[in-house]
Short mmCIF file of N, CA and C and ligand atoms in Angstrom, two decimals:
data_model
loop_
_atom_site.label_atom_id
_atom_site.label_comp_id
_atom_site.label_asym_id
_atom_site.label_seq_id
_atom_site.Cartn_x
_atom_site.Cartn_y
_atom_site.Cartn_z
N MET A 838 0.95 -1.18 -0.07
CA MET A 838 0.25 0.28 0.25
C MET A 838 0.64 1.33 0.10
N HIS A 839 2.30 1.35 0.25
CA HIS A 839 2.77 2.78 -0.11
C HIS A 839 3.28 2.71 -0.29
N HIS A 840 3.17 2.27 -2.04
CA HIS A 840 4.06 2.34 -3.12
C HIS A 840 2.40 3.01 -4.35
N HIS A 841 1.34 3.78 -3.44
CA HIS A 841 0.10 3.92 -4.10
C HIS A 841 0.37 5.81 -3.35
N LEU A 842 -0.46 5.95 -4.68
CA LEU A 842 0.07 7.69 -5.12
C LEU A 842 -0.51 7.88 -3.38
N THR A 843 0.28 9.06 -2.73
CA THR A 843 -0.31 10.01 -1.49
C THR A 843 -0.57 11.67 -1.57
N THR A 844 -1.61 12.09 -1.12
CA THR A 844 -2.19 13.79 -1.11
C THR A 844 -1.63 13.66 0.39
N PRO A 845 -1.45 14.73 1.15
CA PRO A 845 -1.33 15.57 2.01
C PRO A 845 -2.51 14.61 2.64
N TYR A 846 -3.48 14.49 2.29
CA TYR A 846 -4.97 14.43 2.99
C TYR A 846 -5.50 12.49 2.62
N ARG A 847 -4.67 12.27 3.00
CA ARG A 847 -5.25 10.77 3.41
C ARG A 847 -4.79 10.31 4.49
N ASP A 848 -3.52 10.65 4.73
CA ASP A 848 -3.29 10.27 6.14
C ASP A 848 -5.12 11.04 7.66
N GLN A 849 -4.83 12.71 6.68
CA GLN A 849 -6.05 13.27 7.34
C GLN A 849 -7.47 12.19 7.35
N LEU A 850 -7.33 11.94 6.39
CA LEU A 850 -8.92 10.84 5.60
C LEU A 850 -8.89 9.68 6.79
N GLN A 851 -7.89 9.27 7.39
CA GLN A 851 -7.30 7.94 7.71
C GLN A 851 -7.49 8.06 9.01
N ALA A 852 -7.27 9.15 9.47
CA ALA A 852 -7.15 9.49 10.61
C ALA A 852 -8.52 9.57 11.49
N GLN A 853 -9.26 10.96 10.68
CA GLN A 853 -10.57 10.79 10.41
C GLN A 853 -12.07 9.85 10.82
N ARG A 854 -11.74 9.04 10.25
CA ARG A 854 -11.96 7.71 9.92
C ARG A 854 -12.06 7.07 10.94
N ALA A 855 -10.55 7.24 11.49
CA ALA A 855 -10.52 6.26 12.36
C ALA A 855 -11.10 6.53 13.92
N SER A 856 -11.17 8.23 14.34
CA SER A 856 -11.62 8.81 15.46
C SER A 856 -14.06 8.90 14.92
N LEU A 857 -13.54 8.81 13.99
CA LEU A 857 -15.52 8.10 13.71
C LEU A 857 -15.69 6.84 14.37
N LEU A 858 -14.80 5.91 13.67
CA LEU A 858 -15.06 4.63 14.57
C LEU A 858 -15.17 4.71 15.39
N ALA A 859 -14.07 4.86 16.59
CA ALA A 859 -13.93 4.89 17.35
C ALA A 859 -15.61 5.71 18.66
N GLN A 860 -15.94 7.02 17.66
CA GLN A 860 -16.88 7.37 18.52
C GLN A 860 -18.01 6.27 18.72
N LEU A 861 -18.32 6.27 17.13
CA LEU A 861 -19.34 5.10 17.19
C LEU A 861 -19.37 4.45 17.84
N THR A 862 -18.61 3.17 18.31
CA THR A 862 -18.42 2.51 19.13
C THR A 862 -18.13 2.88 20.46
N GLN A 863 -18.06 4.00 20.63
CA GLN A 863 -18.04 4.26 22.18
C GLN A 863 -19.99 4.77 22.63
N GLN A 864 -20.16 5.27 21.77
CA GLN A 864 -21.82 5.25 21.26
C GLN A 864 -22.80 4.38 21.73
N ARG A 865 -22.37 3.07 20.69
CA ARG A 865 -22.72 2.04 21.00
C ARG A 865 -22.72 1.10 22.09
N GLY A 866 -21.29 1.17 22.57
CA GLY A 866 -21.15 0.60 24.04
C GLY A 866 -21.74 1.19 24.80
N GLY A 867 -22.11 2.40 25.25
CA GLY A 867 -22.47 3.14 25.88
C GLY A 867 -24.08 3.13 26.41
N LEU A 868 -24.38 2.72 25.17
CA LEU A 868 -26.35 2.20 24.92
C LEU A 868 -25.86 0.55 25.11
N VAL A 869 -25.56 -0.26 25.22
CA VAL A 869 -25.45 -1.79 25.45
C VAL A 869 -25.35 -1.56 27.07
N ASP A 870 -24.71 -1.00 27.70
CA ASP A 870 -24.09 -0.74 28.56
C ASP A 870 -25.71 -0.40 29.73
N ARG A 871 -26.70 0.78 29.09
CA ARG A 871 -27.72 0.87 29.38
C ARG A 871 -28.56 -0.13 29.32
N ALA A 872 -28.98 -0.40 28.67
CA ALA A 872 -29.46 -1.36 28.13
C ALA A 872 -29.44 -2.49 28.94
N GLU A 873 -28.62 -2.65 29.02
CA GLU A 873 -28.16 -4.30 30.24
C GLU A 873 -28.56 -3.56 31.48
N ALA A 874 -28.46 -2.62 31.90
CA ALA A 874 -28.51 -2.49 33.26
C ALA A 874 -30.41 -2.33 33.32
N GLN A 875 -30.54 -2.15 31.81
CA GLN A 875 -32.55 -2.35 32.18
C GLN A 875 -32.88 -3.45 32.15
N GLY A 876 -32.22 -4.39 31.43
CA GLY A 876 -32.68 -5.23 31.49
C GLY A 876 -32.97 -5.84 32.62
N ARG A 877 -32.33 -5.86 33.80
CA ARG A 877 -31.80 -6.14 35.22
C ARG A 877 -32.79 -6.03 35.74
N ALA A 878 -33.08 -4.82 35.76
CA ALA A 878 -33.80 -4.19 36.91
C ALA A 878 -35.51 -4.09 35.86
N PRO A 879 -35.96 -4.32 35.72
CA PRO A 879 -37.13 -4.05 34.00
C PRO A 879 -38.01 -2.88 35.11
N GLN A 880 -37.34 -1.57 34.08
CA GLN A 880 -38.91 -0.13 34.04
C GLN A 880 -39.88 -0.22 33.59
N PRO A 881 -40.56 0.93 34.88
CA PRO A 881 -41.96 0.83 34.41
C PRO A 881 -42.26 1.58 33.12
N GLU A 882 -43.05 1.64 32.25
CA GLU A 882 -44.04 2.62 31.29
C GLU A 882 -43.10 3.67 30.85
N GLU A 883 -42.23 4.49 31.39
CA GLU A 883 -42.15 5.85 31.39
C GLU A 883 -40.44 5.21 30.79
N SER A 884 -39.64 4.62 31.31
CA SER A 884 -38.78 4.45 31.39
C SER A 884 -38.38 3.77 29.19
N HIS A 885 -39.79 2.78 29.26
CA HIS A 885 -39.65 2.60 27.59
C HIS A 885 -39.73 3.90 26.81
N ALA A 886 -40.16 5.26 27.47
CA ALA A 886 -40.06 6.41 26.34
C ALA A 886 -38.58 6.82 26.07
N GLN A 887 -38.18 7.16 26.68
CA GLN A 887 -36.66 7.75 27.27
C GLN A 887 -35.92 6.95 26.47
N THR A 888 -36.11 5.23 26.68
CA THR A 888 -35.15 4.21 25.63
C THR A 888 -35.36 4.25 24.32
N ALA A 889 -36.95 5.32 23.73
CA ALA A 889 -37.20 5.07 22.70
C ALA A 889 -36.05 5.78 21.87
N THR A 890 -36.41 7.20 22.89
CA THR A 890 -35.84 8.43 22.49
C THR A 890 -34.06 8.49 22.63
N GLU A 891 -33.91 7.54 23.19
CA GLU A 891 -32.22 7.38 23.51
C GLU A 891 -31.61 6.88 21.53
N ARG A 892 -32.73 5.97 21.92
CA ARG A 892 -32.62 4.68 20.79
C ARG A 892 -32.19 5.87 19.65
N GLU A 893 -33.52 6.46 19.20
CA GLU A 893 -33.64 7.32 18.14
C GLU A 893 -32.29 8.10 18.31
N LEU A 894 -31.73 9.11 19.05
CA LEU A 894 -30.45 9.50 19.21
C LEU A 894 -30.05 8.82 18.79
N ALA A 895 -29.03 7.84 19.43
CA ALA A 895 -29.13 6.67 19.00
C ALA A 895 -28.09 6.52 17.29
N PHE A 896 -29.60 6.54 16.77
CA PHE A 896 -29.68 6.37 15.31
C PHE A 896 -29.19 7.34 14.69
N ALA A 897 -29.61 8.41 14.89
CA ALA A 897 -29.67 9.82 14.11
C ALA A 897 -27.83 9.57 14.31
N LEU A 898 -27.57 9.95 15.35
CA LEU A 898 -25.80 10.24 15.93
C LEU A 898 -25.50 9.38 14.76
N ASP A 899 -25.67 7.70 14.53
CA ASP A 899 -24.82 7.04 13.47
C ASP A 899 -25.44 7.37 12.57
N GLU A 900 -26.35 7.48 11.72
CA GLU A 900 -26.40 7.86 10.54
C GLU A 900 -25.77 8.84 10.28
N ARG A 901 -25.59 10.14 10.29
CA ARG A 901 -24.40 11.59 10.70
C ARG A 901 -23.07 10.95 10.71
N GLU A 902 -22.92 9.66 11.27
CA GLU A 902 -21.41 9.40 11.29
C GLU A 902 -21.35 8.67 10.19
N THR A 903 -21.90 7.84 9.94
CA THR A 903 -21.53 6.44 8.75
C THR A 903 -22.34 6.64 7.55
N ALA A 904 -22.70 8.34 7.84
CA ALA A 904 -22.38 9.12 6.38
C ALA A 904 -21.17 9.23 6.36
N GLU A 905 -20.62 10.38 7.41
CA GLU A 905 -18.78 10.82 7.39
C GLU A 905 -18.53 10.09 6.86
N ILE A 906 -18.55 8.58 7.61
CA ILE A 906 -17.03 7.63 7.46
C ILE A 906 -17.74 7.15 6.14
N ALA A 907 -18.58 7.25 5.03
CA ALA A 907 -19.21 6.95 3.64
C ALA A 907 -18.11 7.69 2.71
N ALA A 908 -18.15 8.67 3.21
CA ALA A 908 -17.90 9.79 1.98
C ALA A 908 -16.14 10.33 1.98
N ILE A 909 -15.61 9.39 3.52
CA ILE A 909 -14.15 9.62 3.95
C ILE A 909 -13.77 8.29 2.50
N ASP A 910 -14.43 6.80 2.73
CA ASP A 910 -14.47 5.89 2.47
C ASP A 910 -14.05 6.79 0.37
N ALA A 911 -14.84 6.84 -0.03
CA ALA A 911 -15.35 7.59 -0.86
C ALA A 911 -14.36 8.41 -1.44
N ALA A 912 -13.49 9.02 -0.90
CA ALA A 912 -11.94 9.86 -0.68
C ALA A 912 -11.46 8.88 -1.16
N LEU A 913 -10.85 8.31 0.12
CA LEU A 913 -9.21 7.22 -0.18
C LEU A 913 -9.99 6.73 -1.38
N GLN A 914 -10.66 5.71 -1.78
CA GLN A 914 -10.67 5.72 -2.65
C GLN A 914 -10.74 6.67 -3.97
N ARG A 915 -11.18 7.63 -4.35
CA ARG A 915 -10.76 9.01 -5.24
C ARG A 915 -9.29 8.80 -5.31
N ILE A 916 -8.50 8.81 -3.92
CA ILE A 916 -7.13 8.86 -3.92
C ILE A 916 -6.32 7.59 -4.71
N ALA A 917 -7.25 6.45 -4.26
CA ALA A 917 -6.26 5.11 -5.07
C ALA A 917 -6.96 5.35 -5.97
N ASP A 918 -7.66 5.70 -7.35
CA ASP A 918 -8.00 6.08 -8.94
C ASP A 918 -7.39 6.92 -8.61
N GLY A 919 -6.31 8.26 -8.46
CA GLY A 919 -6.14 8.99 -9.29
C GLY A 919 -7.05 10.56 -9.15
N HIS A 920 -8.70 10.34 -8.97
CA HIS A 920 -9.19 11.43 -9.43
C HIS A 920 -9.49 12.15 -8.31
N TYR A 921 -8.48 11.89 -7.24
CA TYR A 921 -9.17 12.90 -5.86
C TYR A 921 -8.97 14.37 -6.29
N GLY A 922 -9.71 15.24 -5.45
CA GLY A 922 -9.05 16.68 -5.78
C GLY A 922 -9.82 16.97 -6.77
N ALA A 923 -10.62 16.07 -7.64
CA ALA A 923 -11.52 17.07 -9.09
C ALA A 923 -13.17 16.64 -8.23
N CYS A 924 -13.99 17.87 -8.83
CA CYS A 924 -15.22 18.10 -8.51
C CYS A 924 -16.05 16.50 -9.39
N THR A 925 -16.83 15.99 -8.32
CA THR A 925 -17.56 14.76 -9.18
C THR A 925 -18.99 15.15 -9.64
N GLU A 926 -18.36 16.01 -9.82
CA GLU A 926 -19.85 17.04 -10.29
C GLU A 926 -19.50 17.65 -12.12
N CYS A 927 -18.44 18.14 -11.35
CA CYS A 927 -18.34 19.37 -13.59
C CYS A 927 -16.50 18.88 -13.44
N GLY A 928 -15.97 18.25 -12.62
CA GLY A 928 -14.65 18.00 -12.85
C GLY A 928 -13.21 19.14 -12.67
N THR A 929 -14.31 20.50 -12.37
CA THR A 929 -13.46 20.89 -11.95
C THR A 929 -12.29 21.43 -10.27
N ASP A 930 -11.21 21.57 -10.15
CA ASP A 930 -10.30 21.24 -9.25
C ASP A 930 -11.30 22.06 -8.25
N ILE A 931 -11.59 21.06 -6.84
CA ILE A 931 -11.77 21.35 -5.94
C ILE A 931 -10.80 22.67 -4.94
N PRO A 932 -10.62 23.77 -4.78
CA PRO A 932 -9.38 24.80 -3.86
C PRO A 932 -8.77 23.46 -2.83
N ALA A 933 -7.71 24.13 -2.77
CA ALA A 933 -6.78 23.67 -1.71
C ALA A 933 -7.67 23.66 -0.38
N ALA A 934 -8.34 24.92 -0.23
CA ALA A 934 -8.47 25.03 1.42
C ALA A 934 -9.93 24.83 1.58
N ARG A 935 -10.52 24.62 0.77
CA ARG A 935 -11.52 23.82 0.81
C ARG A 935 -11.54 22.28 1.20
N LEU A 936 -10.38 21.56 0.41
CA LEU A 936 -10.19 20.52 0.80
C LEU A 936 -9.72 20.15 2.68
N HIS A 937 -8.85 21.16 2.95
CA HIS A 937 -8.20 20.97 3.80
C HIS A 937 -9.21 21.34 4.88
N ALA A 938 -10.15 22.41 4.99
CA ALA A 938 -11.06 21.80 5.85
C ALA A 938 -12.16 20.79 5.49
N ALA A 939 -11.83 20.31 4.57
CA ALA A 939 -12.92 18.94 4.77
C ALA A 939 -12.76 18.12 3.16
N PRO A 940 -11.42 17.44 3.93
CA PRO A 940 -11.19 16.61 2.80
C PRO A 940 -11.54 15.33 2.12
N GLU A 941 -12.99 15.07 3.00
CA GLU A 941 -13.66 14.76 2.09
C GLU A 941 -14.47 15.28 1.26
N ALA A 942 -14.43 16.69 1.20
CA ALA A 942 -15.04 17.14 0.11
C ALA A 942 -15.34 16.68 -1.42
N GLU A 943 -16.31 15.74 -1.95
CA GLU A 943 -16.81 15.88 -3.37
C GLU A 943 -17.27 16.56 -4.71
N ARG A 944 -17.73 17.73 -3.76
CA ARG A 944 -17.92 19.04 -4.99
C ARG A 944 -17.11 19.79 -4.90
N CYS A 945 -17.33 20.82 -6.04
CA CYS A 945 -16.85 22.00 -5.58
C CYS A 945 -17.73 22.83 -4.92
N ILE A 946 -17.36 24.07 -4.21
CA ILE A 946 -18.26 24.22 -3.47
C ILE A 946 -19.95 24.79 -3.90
N HIS A 947 -19.45 25.37 -5.44
CA HIS A 947 -20.52 25.03 -6.40
C HIS A 947 -21.46 24.70 -6.66
N CYS A 948 -21.30 23.11 -7.32
CA CYS A 948 -22.02 22.56 -7.31
C CYS A 948 -22.42 21.88 -5.73
N GLN A 949 -21.59 22.18 -4.14
CA GLN A 949 -22.33 21.29 -3.13
C GLN A 949 -23.37 22.15 -3.15
N GLU A 950 -23.57 23.86 -3.25
CA GLU A 950 -24.59 24.52 -2.89
C GLU A 950 -25.75 24.08 -3.66
N ALA A 951 -24.99 24.27 -4.23
CA ALA A 951 -26.81 23.77 -5.91
C ALA A 951 -27.51 22.40 -5.98
N LEU A 952 -26.56 21.10 -5.12
CA LEU A 952 -27.19 20.08 -4.47
C LEU A 952 -27.67 20.58 -2.81
N GLU A 953 -27.73 21.27 -2.54
CA GLU A 953 -28.29 21.22 -0.91
C GLU A 953 -29.14 22.35 -2.04
N HIS A 954 -29.49 23.58 -1.92
CA HIS A 954 -30.97 24.18 -2.79
C HIS A 954 -31.25 23.66 -3.15
N ALA A 955 -31.78 22.56 -3.93
CA ALA A 955 -31.95 21.27 -4.14
C ALA A 955 -32.52 20.66 -3.45
N ARG A 956 -31.82 20.12 -2.13
CA ARG A 956 -32.34 19.50 -1.54
C ARG A 956 -33.09 19.85 -0.47
N HIS A 957 -33.43 21.26 -0.29
CA HIS A 957 -34.12 21.26 0.88
C HIS A 957 -35.58 22.70 -0.03
N ALA A 958 -35.42 22.86 -1.27
CA ALA A 958 -36.34 23.14 -1.90
C ALA A 958 -37.45 22.47 -1.83
ZN1 LIG B 1190 -18.29 21.62 -8.92
#
């Protein structure tokens, strides 16, 4: 793997990915601990609602972090393919300042904004 084309962002992406995975593992571990504690001592109705809310929150967090990990994986794949740094929509080079702030970015700011406007329309 060491002979692969590298960019300054490869290490940054891999570090981000590792820290997101650690966060996910920690969140899931914490929920399992609480679920086990509740399993040992059955709770009245209202704690069911609380557990459901916690579960929904965990899913929401999971979803965001899972999406970030997927974006990072896609960026690492683009590095491996030699396409990294070009907008996947229009092919323009993504400015270094943008990649520095968000190395997993797959679109230039114009295409990203267009996409977000379309989503919220
Ligand atoms: Zn673009």
